[in-house]
PDB file of C-alpha atoms in Angstrom:
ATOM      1  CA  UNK Y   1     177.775 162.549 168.031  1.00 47.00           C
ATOM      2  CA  UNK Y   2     175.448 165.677 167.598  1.00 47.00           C
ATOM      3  CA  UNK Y   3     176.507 168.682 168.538  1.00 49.00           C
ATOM      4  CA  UNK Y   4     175.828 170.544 172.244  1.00 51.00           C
ATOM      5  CA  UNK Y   5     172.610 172.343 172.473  1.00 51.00           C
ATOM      6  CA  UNK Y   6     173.568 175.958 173.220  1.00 53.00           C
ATOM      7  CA  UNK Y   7     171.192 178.109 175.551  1.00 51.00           C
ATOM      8  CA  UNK Y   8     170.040 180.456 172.854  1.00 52.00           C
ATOM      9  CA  UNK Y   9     169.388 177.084 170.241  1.00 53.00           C
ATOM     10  CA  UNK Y  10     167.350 175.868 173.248  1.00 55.00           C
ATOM     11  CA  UNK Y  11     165.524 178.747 173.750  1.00 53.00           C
ATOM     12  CA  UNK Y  12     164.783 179.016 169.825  1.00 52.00           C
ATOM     13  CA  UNK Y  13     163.427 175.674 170.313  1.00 55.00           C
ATOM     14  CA  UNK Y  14     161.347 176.368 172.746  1.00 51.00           C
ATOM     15  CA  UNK Y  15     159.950 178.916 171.005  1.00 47.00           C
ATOM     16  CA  UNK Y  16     159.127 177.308 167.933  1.00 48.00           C
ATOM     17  CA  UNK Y  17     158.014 174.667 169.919  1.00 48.00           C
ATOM     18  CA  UNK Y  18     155.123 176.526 172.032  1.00 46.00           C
ATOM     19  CA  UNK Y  19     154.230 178.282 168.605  1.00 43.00           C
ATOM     20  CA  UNK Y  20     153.372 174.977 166.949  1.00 49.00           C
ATOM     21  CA  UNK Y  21     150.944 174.503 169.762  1.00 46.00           C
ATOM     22  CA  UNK Y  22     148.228 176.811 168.968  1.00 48.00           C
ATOM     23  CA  UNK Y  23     148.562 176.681 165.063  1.00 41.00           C
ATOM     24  CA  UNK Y  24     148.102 173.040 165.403  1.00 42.00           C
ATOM     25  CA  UNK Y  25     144.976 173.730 167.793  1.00 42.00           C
ATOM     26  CA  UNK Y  26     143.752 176.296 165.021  1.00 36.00           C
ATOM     27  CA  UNK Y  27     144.088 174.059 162.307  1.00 41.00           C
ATOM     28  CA  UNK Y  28     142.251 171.711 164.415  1.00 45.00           C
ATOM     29  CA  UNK Y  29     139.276 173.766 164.929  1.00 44.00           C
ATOM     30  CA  UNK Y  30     139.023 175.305 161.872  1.00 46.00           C
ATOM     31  CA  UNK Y  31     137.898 171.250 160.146  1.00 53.00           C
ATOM     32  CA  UNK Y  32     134.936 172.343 162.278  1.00 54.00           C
ATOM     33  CA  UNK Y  33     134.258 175.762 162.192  1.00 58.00           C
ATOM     34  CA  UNK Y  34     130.899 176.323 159.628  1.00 66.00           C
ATOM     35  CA  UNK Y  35     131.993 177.526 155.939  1.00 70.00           C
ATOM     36  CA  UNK Y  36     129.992 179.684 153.879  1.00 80.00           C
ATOM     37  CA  UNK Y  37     129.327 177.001 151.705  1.00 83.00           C
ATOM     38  CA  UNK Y  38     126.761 174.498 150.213  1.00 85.00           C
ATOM     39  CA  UNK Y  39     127.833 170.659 148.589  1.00 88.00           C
ATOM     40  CA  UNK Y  40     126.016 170.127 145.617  1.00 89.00           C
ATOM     41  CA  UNK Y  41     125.901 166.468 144.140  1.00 93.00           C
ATOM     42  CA  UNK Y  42     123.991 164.540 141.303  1.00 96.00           C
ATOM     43  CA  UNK Y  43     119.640 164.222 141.770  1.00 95.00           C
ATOM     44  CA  UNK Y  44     116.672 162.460 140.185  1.00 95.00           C
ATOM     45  CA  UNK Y  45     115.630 162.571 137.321  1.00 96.00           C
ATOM     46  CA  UNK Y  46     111.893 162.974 136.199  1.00 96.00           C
ATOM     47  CA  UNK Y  47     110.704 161.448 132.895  1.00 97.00           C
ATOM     48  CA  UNK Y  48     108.567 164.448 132.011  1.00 97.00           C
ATOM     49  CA  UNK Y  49     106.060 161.906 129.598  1.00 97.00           C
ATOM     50  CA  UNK Y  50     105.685 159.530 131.628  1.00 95.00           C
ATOM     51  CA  UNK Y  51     104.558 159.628 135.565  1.00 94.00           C
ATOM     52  CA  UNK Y  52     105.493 161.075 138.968  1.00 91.00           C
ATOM     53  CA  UNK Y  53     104.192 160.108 142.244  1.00 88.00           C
ATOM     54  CA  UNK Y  54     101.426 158.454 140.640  1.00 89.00           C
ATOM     55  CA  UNK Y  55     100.352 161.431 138.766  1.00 92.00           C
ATOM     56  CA  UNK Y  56     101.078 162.433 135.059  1.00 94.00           C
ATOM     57  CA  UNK Y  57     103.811 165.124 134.641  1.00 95.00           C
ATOM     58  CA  UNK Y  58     101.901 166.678 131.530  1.00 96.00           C
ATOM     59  CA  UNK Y  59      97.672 166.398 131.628  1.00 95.00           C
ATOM     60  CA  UNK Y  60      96.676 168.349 128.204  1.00 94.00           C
ATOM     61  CA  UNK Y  61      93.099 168.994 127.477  1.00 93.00           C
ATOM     62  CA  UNK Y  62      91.149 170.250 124.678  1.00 92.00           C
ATOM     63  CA  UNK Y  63      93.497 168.005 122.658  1.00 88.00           C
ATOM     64  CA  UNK Y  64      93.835 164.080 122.866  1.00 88.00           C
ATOM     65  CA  UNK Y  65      97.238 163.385 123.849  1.00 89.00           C
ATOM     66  CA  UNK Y  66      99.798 161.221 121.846  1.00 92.00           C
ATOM     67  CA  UNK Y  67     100.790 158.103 123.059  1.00 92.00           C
ATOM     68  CA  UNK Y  68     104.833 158.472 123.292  1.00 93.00           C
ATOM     69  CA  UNK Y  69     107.748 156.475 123.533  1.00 91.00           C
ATOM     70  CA  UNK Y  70     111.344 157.006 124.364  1.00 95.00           C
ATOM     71  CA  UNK Y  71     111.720 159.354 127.180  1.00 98.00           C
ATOM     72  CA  UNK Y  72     112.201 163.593 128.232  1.00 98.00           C
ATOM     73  CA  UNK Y  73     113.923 163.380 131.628  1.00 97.00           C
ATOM     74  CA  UNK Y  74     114.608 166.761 133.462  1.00 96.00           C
ATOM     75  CA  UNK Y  75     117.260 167.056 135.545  1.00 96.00           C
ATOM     76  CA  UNK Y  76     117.995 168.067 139.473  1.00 94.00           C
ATOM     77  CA  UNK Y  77     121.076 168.341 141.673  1.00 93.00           C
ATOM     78  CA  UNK Y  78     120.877 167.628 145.568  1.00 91.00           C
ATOM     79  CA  UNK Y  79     122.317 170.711 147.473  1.00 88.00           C
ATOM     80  CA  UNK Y  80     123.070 170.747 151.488  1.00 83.00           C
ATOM     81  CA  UNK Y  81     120.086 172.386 152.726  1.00 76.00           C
ATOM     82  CA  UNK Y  82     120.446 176.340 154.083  1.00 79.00           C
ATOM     83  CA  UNK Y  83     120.845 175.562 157.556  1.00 78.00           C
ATOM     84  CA  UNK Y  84     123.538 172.675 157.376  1.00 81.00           C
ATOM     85  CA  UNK Y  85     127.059 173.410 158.348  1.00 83.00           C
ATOM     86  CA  UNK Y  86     129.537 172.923 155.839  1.00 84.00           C
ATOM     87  CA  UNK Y  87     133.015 172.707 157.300  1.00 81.00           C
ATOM     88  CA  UNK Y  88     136.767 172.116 156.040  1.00 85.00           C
ATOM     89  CA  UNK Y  89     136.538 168.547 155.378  1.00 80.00           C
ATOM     90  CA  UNK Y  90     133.182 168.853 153.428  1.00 81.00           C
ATOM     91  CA  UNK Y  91     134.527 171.471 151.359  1.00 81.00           C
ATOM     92  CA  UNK Y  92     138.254 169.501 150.994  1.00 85.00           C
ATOM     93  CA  UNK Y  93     136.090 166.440 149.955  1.00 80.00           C
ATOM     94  CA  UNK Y  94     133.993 168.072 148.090  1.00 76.00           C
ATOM     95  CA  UNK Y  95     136.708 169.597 145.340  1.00 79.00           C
ATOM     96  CA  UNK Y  96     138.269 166.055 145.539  1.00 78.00           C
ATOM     97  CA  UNK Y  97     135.237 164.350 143.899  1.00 88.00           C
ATOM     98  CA  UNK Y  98     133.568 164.452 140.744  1.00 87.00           C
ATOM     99  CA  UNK Y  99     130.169 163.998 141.558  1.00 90.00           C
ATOM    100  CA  UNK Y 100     130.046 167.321 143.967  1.00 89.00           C
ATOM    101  CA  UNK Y 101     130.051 170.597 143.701  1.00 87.00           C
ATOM    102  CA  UNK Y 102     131.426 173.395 145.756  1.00 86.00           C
ATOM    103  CA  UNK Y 103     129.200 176.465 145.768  1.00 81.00           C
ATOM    104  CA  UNK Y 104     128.876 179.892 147.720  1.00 83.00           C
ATOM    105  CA  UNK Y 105     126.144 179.438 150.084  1.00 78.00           C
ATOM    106  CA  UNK Y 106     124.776 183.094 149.175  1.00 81.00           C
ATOM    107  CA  UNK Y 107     124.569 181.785 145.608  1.00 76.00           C
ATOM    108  CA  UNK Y 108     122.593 178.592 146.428  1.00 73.00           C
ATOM    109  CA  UNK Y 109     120.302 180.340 148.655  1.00 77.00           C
ATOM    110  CA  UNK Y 110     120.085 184.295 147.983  1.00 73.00           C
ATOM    111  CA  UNK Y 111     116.341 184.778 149.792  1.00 69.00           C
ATOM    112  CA  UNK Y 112     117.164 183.865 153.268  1.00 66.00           C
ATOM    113  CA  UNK Y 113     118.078 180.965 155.122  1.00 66.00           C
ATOM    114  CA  UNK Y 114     114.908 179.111 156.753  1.00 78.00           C
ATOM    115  CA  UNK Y 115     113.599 176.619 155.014  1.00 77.00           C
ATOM    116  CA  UNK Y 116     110.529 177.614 154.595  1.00 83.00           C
ATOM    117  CA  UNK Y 117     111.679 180.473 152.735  1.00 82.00           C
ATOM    118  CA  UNK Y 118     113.920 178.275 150.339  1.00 77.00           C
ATOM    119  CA  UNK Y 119     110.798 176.087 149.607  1.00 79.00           C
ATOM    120  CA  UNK Y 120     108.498 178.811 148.720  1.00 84.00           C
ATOM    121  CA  UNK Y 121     111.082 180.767 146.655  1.00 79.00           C
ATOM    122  CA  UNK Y 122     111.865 177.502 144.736  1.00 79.00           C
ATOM    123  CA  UNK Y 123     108.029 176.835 144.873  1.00 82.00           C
ATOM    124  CA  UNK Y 124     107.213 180.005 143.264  1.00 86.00           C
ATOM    125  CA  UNK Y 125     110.017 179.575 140.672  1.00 85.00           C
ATOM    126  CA  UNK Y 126     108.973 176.442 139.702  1.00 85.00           C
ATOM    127  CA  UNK Y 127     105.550 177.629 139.143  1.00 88.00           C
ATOM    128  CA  UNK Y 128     106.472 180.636 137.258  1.00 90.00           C
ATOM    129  CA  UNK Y 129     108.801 177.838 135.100  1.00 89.00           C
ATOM    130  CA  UNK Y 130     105.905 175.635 134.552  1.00 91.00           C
ATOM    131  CA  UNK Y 131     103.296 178.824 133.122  1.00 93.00           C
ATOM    132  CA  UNK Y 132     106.387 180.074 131.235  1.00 95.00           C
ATOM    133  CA  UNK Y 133     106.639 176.280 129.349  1.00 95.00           C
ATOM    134  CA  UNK Y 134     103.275 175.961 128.707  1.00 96.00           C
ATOM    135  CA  UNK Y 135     103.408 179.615 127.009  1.00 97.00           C
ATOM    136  CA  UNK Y 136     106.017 178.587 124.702  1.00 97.00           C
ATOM    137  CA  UNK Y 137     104.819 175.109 124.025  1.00 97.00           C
ATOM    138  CA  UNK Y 138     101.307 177.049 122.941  1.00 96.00           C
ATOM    139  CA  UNK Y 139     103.211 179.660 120.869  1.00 97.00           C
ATOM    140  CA  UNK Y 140     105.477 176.979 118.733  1.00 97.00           C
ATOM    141  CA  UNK Y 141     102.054 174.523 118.283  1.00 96.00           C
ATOM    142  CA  UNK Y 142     100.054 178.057 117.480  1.00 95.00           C
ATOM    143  CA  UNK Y 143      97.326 177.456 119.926  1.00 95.00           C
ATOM    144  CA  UNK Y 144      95.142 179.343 122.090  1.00 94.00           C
ATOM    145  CA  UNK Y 145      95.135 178.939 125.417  1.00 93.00           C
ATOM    146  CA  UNK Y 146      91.312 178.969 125.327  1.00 92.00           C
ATOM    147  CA  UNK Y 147      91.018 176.003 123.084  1.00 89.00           C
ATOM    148  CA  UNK Y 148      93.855 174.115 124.654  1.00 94.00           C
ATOM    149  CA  UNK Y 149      94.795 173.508 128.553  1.00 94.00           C
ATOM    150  CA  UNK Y 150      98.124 171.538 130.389  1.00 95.00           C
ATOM    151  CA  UNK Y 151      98.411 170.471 133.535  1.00 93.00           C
ATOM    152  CA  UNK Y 152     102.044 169.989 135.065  1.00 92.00           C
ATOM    153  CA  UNK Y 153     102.079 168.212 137.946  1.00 87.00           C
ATOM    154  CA  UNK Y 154     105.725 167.387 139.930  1.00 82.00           C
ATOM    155  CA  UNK Y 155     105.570 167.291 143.640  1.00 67.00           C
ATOM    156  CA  UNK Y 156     108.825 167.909 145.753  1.00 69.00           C
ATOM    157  CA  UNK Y 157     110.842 169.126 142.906  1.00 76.00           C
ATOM    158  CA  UNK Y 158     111.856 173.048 142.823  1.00 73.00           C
ATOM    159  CA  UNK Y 159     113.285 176.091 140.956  1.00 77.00           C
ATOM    160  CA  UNK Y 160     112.974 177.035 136.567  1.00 84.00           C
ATOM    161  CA  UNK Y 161     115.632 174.811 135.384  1.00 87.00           C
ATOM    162  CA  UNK Y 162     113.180 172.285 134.513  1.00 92.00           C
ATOM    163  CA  UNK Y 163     111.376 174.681 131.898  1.00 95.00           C
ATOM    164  CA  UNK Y 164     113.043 173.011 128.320  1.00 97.00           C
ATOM    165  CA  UNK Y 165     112.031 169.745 128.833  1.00 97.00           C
ATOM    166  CA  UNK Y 166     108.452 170.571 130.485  1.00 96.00           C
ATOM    167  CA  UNK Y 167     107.730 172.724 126.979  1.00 97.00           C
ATOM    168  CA  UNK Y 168     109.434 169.957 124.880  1.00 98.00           C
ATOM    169  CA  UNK Y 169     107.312 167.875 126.681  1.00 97.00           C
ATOM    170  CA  UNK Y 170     104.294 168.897 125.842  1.00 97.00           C
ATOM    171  CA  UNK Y 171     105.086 169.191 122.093  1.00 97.00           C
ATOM    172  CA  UNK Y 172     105.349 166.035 122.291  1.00 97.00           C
ATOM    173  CA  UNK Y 173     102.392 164.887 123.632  1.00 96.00           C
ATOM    174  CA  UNK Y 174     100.313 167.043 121.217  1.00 96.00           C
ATOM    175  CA  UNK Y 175     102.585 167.025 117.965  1.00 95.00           C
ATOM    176  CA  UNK Y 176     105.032 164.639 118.405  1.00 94.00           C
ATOM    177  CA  UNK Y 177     108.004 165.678 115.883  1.00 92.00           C
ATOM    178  CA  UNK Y 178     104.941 167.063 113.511  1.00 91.00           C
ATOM    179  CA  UNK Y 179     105.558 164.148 111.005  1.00 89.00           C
ATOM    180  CA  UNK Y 180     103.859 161.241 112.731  1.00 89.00           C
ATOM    181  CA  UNK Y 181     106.334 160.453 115.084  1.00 92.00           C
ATOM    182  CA  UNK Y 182     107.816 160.939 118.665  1.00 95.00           C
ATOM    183  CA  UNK Y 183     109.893 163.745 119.249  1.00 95.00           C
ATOM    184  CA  UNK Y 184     112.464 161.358 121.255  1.00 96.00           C
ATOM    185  CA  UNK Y 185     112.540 159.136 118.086  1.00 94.00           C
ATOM    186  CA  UNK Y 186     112.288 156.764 120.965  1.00 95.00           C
ATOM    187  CA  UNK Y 187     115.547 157.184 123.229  1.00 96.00           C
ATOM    188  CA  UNK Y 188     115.553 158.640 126.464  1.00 98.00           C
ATOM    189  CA  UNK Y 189     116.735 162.473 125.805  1.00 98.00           C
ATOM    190  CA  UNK Y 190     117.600 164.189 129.276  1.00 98.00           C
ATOM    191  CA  UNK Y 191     118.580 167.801 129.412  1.00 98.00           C
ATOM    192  CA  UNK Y 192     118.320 171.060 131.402  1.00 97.00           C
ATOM    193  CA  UNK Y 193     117.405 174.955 130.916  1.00 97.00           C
ATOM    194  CA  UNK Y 194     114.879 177.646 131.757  1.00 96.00           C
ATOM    195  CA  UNK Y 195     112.370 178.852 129.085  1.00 96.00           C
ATOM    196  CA  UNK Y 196     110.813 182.403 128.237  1.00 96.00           C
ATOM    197  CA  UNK Y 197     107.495 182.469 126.607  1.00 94.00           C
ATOM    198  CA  UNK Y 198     109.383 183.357 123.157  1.00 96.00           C
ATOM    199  CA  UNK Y 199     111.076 180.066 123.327  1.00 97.00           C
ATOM    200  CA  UNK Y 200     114.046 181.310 124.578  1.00 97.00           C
ATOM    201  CA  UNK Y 201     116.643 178.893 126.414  1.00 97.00           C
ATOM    202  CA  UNK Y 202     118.110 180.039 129.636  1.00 96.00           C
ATOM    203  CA  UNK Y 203     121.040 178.955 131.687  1.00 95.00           C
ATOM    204  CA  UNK Y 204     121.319 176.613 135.125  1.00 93.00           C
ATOM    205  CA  UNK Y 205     123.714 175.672 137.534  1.00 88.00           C
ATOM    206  CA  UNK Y 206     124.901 172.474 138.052  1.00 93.00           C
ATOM    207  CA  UNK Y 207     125.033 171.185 134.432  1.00 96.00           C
ATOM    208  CA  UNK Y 208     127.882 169.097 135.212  1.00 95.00           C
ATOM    209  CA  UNK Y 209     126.223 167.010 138.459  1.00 96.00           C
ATOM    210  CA  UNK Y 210     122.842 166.895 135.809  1.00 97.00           C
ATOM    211  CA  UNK Y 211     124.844 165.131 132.924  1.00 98.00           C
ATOM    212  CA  UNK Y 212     126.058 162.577 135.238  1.00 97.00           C
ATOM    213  CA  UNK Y 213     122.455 162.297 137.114  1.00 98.00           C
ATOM    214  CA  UNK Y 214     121.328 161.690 133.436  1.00 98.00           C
ATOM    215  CA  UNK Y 215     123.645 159.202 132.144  1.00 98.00           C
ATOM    216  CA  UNK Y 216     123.255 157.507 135.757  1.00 98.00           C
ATOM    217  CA  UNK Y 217     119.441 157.087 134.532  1.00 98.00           C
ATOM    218  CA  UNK Y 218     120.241 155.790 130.707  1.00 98.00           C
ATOM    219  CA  UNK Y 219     119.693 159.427 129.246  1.00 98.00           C
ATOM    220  CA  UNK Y 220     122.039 159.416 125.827  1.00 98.00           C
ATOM    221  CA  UNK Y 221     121.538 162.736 124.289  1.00 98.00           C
ATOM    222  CA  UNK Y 222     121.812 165.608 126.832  1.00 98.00           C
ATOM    223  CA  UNK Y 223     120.337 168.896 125.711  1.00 98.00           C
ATOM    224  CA  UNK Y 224     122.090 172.321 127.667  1.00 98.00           C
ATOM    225  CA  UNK Y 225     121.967 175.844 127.216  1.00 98.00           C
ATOM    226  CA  UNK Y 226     124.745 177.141 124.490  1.00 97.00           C
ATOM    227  CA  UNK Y 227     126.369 178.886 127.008  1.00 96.00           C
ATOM    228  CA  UNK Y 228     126.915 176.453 129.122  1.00 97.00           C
ATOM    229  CA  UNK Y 229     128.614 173.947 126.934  1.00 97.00           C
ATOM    230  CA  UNK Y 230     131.977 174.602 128.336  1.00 96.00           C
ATOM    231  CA  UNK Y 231     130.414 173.662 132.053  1.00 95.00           C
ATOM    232  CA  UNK Y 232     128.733 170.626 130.240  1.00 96.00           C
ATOM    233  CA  UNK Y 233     131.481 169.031 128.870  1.00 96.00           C
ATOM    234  CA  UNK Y 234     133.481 169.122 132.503  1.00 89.00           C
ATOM    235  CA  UNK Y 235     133.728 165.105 133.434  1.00 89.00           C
ATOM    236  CA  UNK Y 236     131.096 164.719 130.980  1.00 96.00           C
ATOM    237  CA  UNK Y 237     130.223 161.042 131.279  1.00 97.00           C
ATOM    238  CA  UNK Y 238     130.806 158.362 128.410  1.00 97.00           C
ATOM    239  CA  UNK Y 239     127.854 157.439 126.105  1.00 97.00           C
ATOM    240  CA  UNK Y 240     126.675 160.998 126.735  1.00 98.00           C
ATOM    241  CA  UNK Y 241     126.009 163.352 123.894  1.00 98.00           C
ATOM    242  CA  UNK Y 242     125.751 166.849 124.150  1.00 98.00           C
ATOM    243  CA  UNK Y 243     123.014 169.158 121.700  1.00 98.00           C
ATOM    244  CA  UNK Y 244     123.818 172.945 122.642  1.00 98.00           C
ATOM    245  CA  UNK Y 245     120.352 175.030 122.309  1.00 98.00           C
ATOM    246  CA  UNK Y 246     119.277 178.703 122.430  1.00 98.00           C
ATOM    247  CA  UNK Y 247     115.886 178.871 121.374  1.00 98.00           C
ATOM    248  CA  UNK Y 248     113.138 176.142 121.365  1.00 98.00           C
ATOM    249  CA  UNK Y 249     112.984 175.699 117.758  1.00 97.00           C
ATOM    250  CA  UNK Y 250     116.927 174.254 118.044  1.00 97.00           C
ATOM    251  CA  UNK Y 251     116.007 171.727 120.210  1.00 98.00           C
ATOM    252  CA  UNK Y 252     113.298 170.344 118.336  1.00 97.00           C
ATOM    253  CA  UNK Y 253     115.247 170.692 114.938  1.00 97.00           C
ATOM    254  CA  UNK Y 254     118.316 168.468 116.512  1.00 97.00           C
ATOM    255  CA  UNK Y 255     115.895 165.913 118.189  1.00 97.00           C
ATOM    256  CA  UNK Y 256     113.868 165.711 114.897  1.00 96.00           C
ATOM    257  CA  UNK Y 257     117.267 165.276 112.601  1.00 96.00           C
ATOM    258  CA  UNK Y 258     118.596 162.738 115.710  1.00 96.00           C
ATOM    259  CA  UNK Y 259     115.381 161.045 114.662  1.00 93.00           C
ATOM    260  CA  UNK Y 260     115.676 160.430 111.280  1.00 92.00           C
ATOM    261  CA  UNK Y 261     119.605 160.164 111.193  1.00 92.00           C
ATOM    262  CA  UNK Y 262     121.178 163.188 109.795  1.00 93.00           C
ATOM    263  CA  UNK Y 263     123.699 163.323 112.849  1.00 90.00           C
ATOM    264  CA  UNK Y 264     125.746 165.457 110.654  1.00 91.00           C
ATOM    265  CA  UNK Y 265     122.712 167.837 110.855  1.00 93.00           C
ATOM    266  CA  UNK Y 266     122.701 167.820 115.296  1.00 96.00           C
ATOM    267  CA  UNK Y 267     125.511 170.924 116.546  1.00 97.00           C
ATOM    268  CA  UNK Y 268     128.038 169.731 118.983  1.00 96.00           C
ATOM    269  CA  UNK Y 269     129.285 171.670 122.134  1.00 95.00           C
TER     270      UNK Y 269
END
């Protein structure tokens, strides 16, 4: 038989009681309150040799282009755009999965939040990527820009990251591996990473939403920024293979020895 209630147990009730209501209420409203967050998850891919939107990626003249096979697939990630509200359950669901990311909204979109602004920042970058790929590319084949001219062409795709691949790219299409053969040694490489005009490799974000977008897409060999080799390997998909690079020339050295077969020759993250 339970015991009597007393008055000041039934007050304490009560109380504890009418407290529950509006911290229930708040937790309630807070699933819907806007978080300063974006959801990231897995893109396309663009096969950087081949076409895109009916246009070629890479156009090179004052040269006669290769004919290539196997494939150089850049990578992209899909982010909530600046003005869509993120809330609790997004963010809950979006630490609960694999393929999405989590990020500050402030670091996703640091010039403003119109879109408009996004697409012209990303715009901009992506132009300043492509002239910075095309540098490098002409610096490694030691051409002049007067004698030889590329053409990058990829509508509706934004930001640097796609810099590596555009320069590797077109290597290929004018040198191949510079022994009479593809650069890809026919596979479908995918990878990621900003390039300066010296050839160096810069980091991205997202690496580990890009390894599954390129595994999703049949990519085998990945190639990613050193430094980001610890991101990389983060639910890194099966069949995947990772190539750290810093400069240029190590990407082209691995993809030539992944060519002829000296995998003991290709650095591991």
């Amino acid at each position: 038989m339970p015991a009597p209630t007393t008055p000041a147990r039934s007050r304490r009730a009560r109380t504890l009681a009418v407290c529950a209501v509006p911290v229930v209420a708040l937790l309630a409203s807070a699933a819907f309150v806007p978080l300063p967050f974006s959801v990231a998850q897995p893109g396309s891919t663009v096969d950087v040799l081949g076409t895109h939107d009916g246009r070629q990626v890479i156009e090179v003249k004052g040269a006669e282009a290769r004919r290539t096979t196997g494939q150089l697939r850049m990578t992209t990630i899909v982010v909530t755009g600046p003005r869509v509200d993120v809330d609790l359950g997004d963010v809950i669901s979006g630490w609960s999965r694999t393929d999405r990311a989590v990020m500050p909204h402030d670091a996703v979109y640091p010039v403003g939040d119109s879109d408009a602004e996004v697409d012209a920042h990303n715009k901009a970058e992506m132009k300043k990527s492509q002239d910075a790929a095309t540098d490098a590319a002409l610096r490694y084949l030691h051409r002049s820009p007067d004698e030889l001219k590329v053409d990058l062409s990829l509508a509706d795709v934004g930001g640097p990251s796609a810099g590596l691949l555009f320069t590797l790219g077109i290597i290929d299409k004018v040198d191949g591996d510079g022994r009479g053969g593809d650069l890809t040694g026919g596979r479908t490489i995918a990878g990621t990473g900003t390039i300066d005009a010296d050839g160096t490799v810069g980091e991205v974000g997202g690496v580990p939403l890009k390894t599954q977008a390129a595994r999703r897409d049949g990519a085998t060999v990945f190639l990613v920024p050193k430094a980001e080799c610890s991101a990389a390997k983060a639910n890194l998909p099966k069949g995947l293979r990772l190539v750290p690079v810093r400069k240029l020339q190590d990407a082209v050295t691995s993809l030539r020895a992944l060519r002829s077969g000296d995998e003991d020759d290709v650095p591991a993250c």
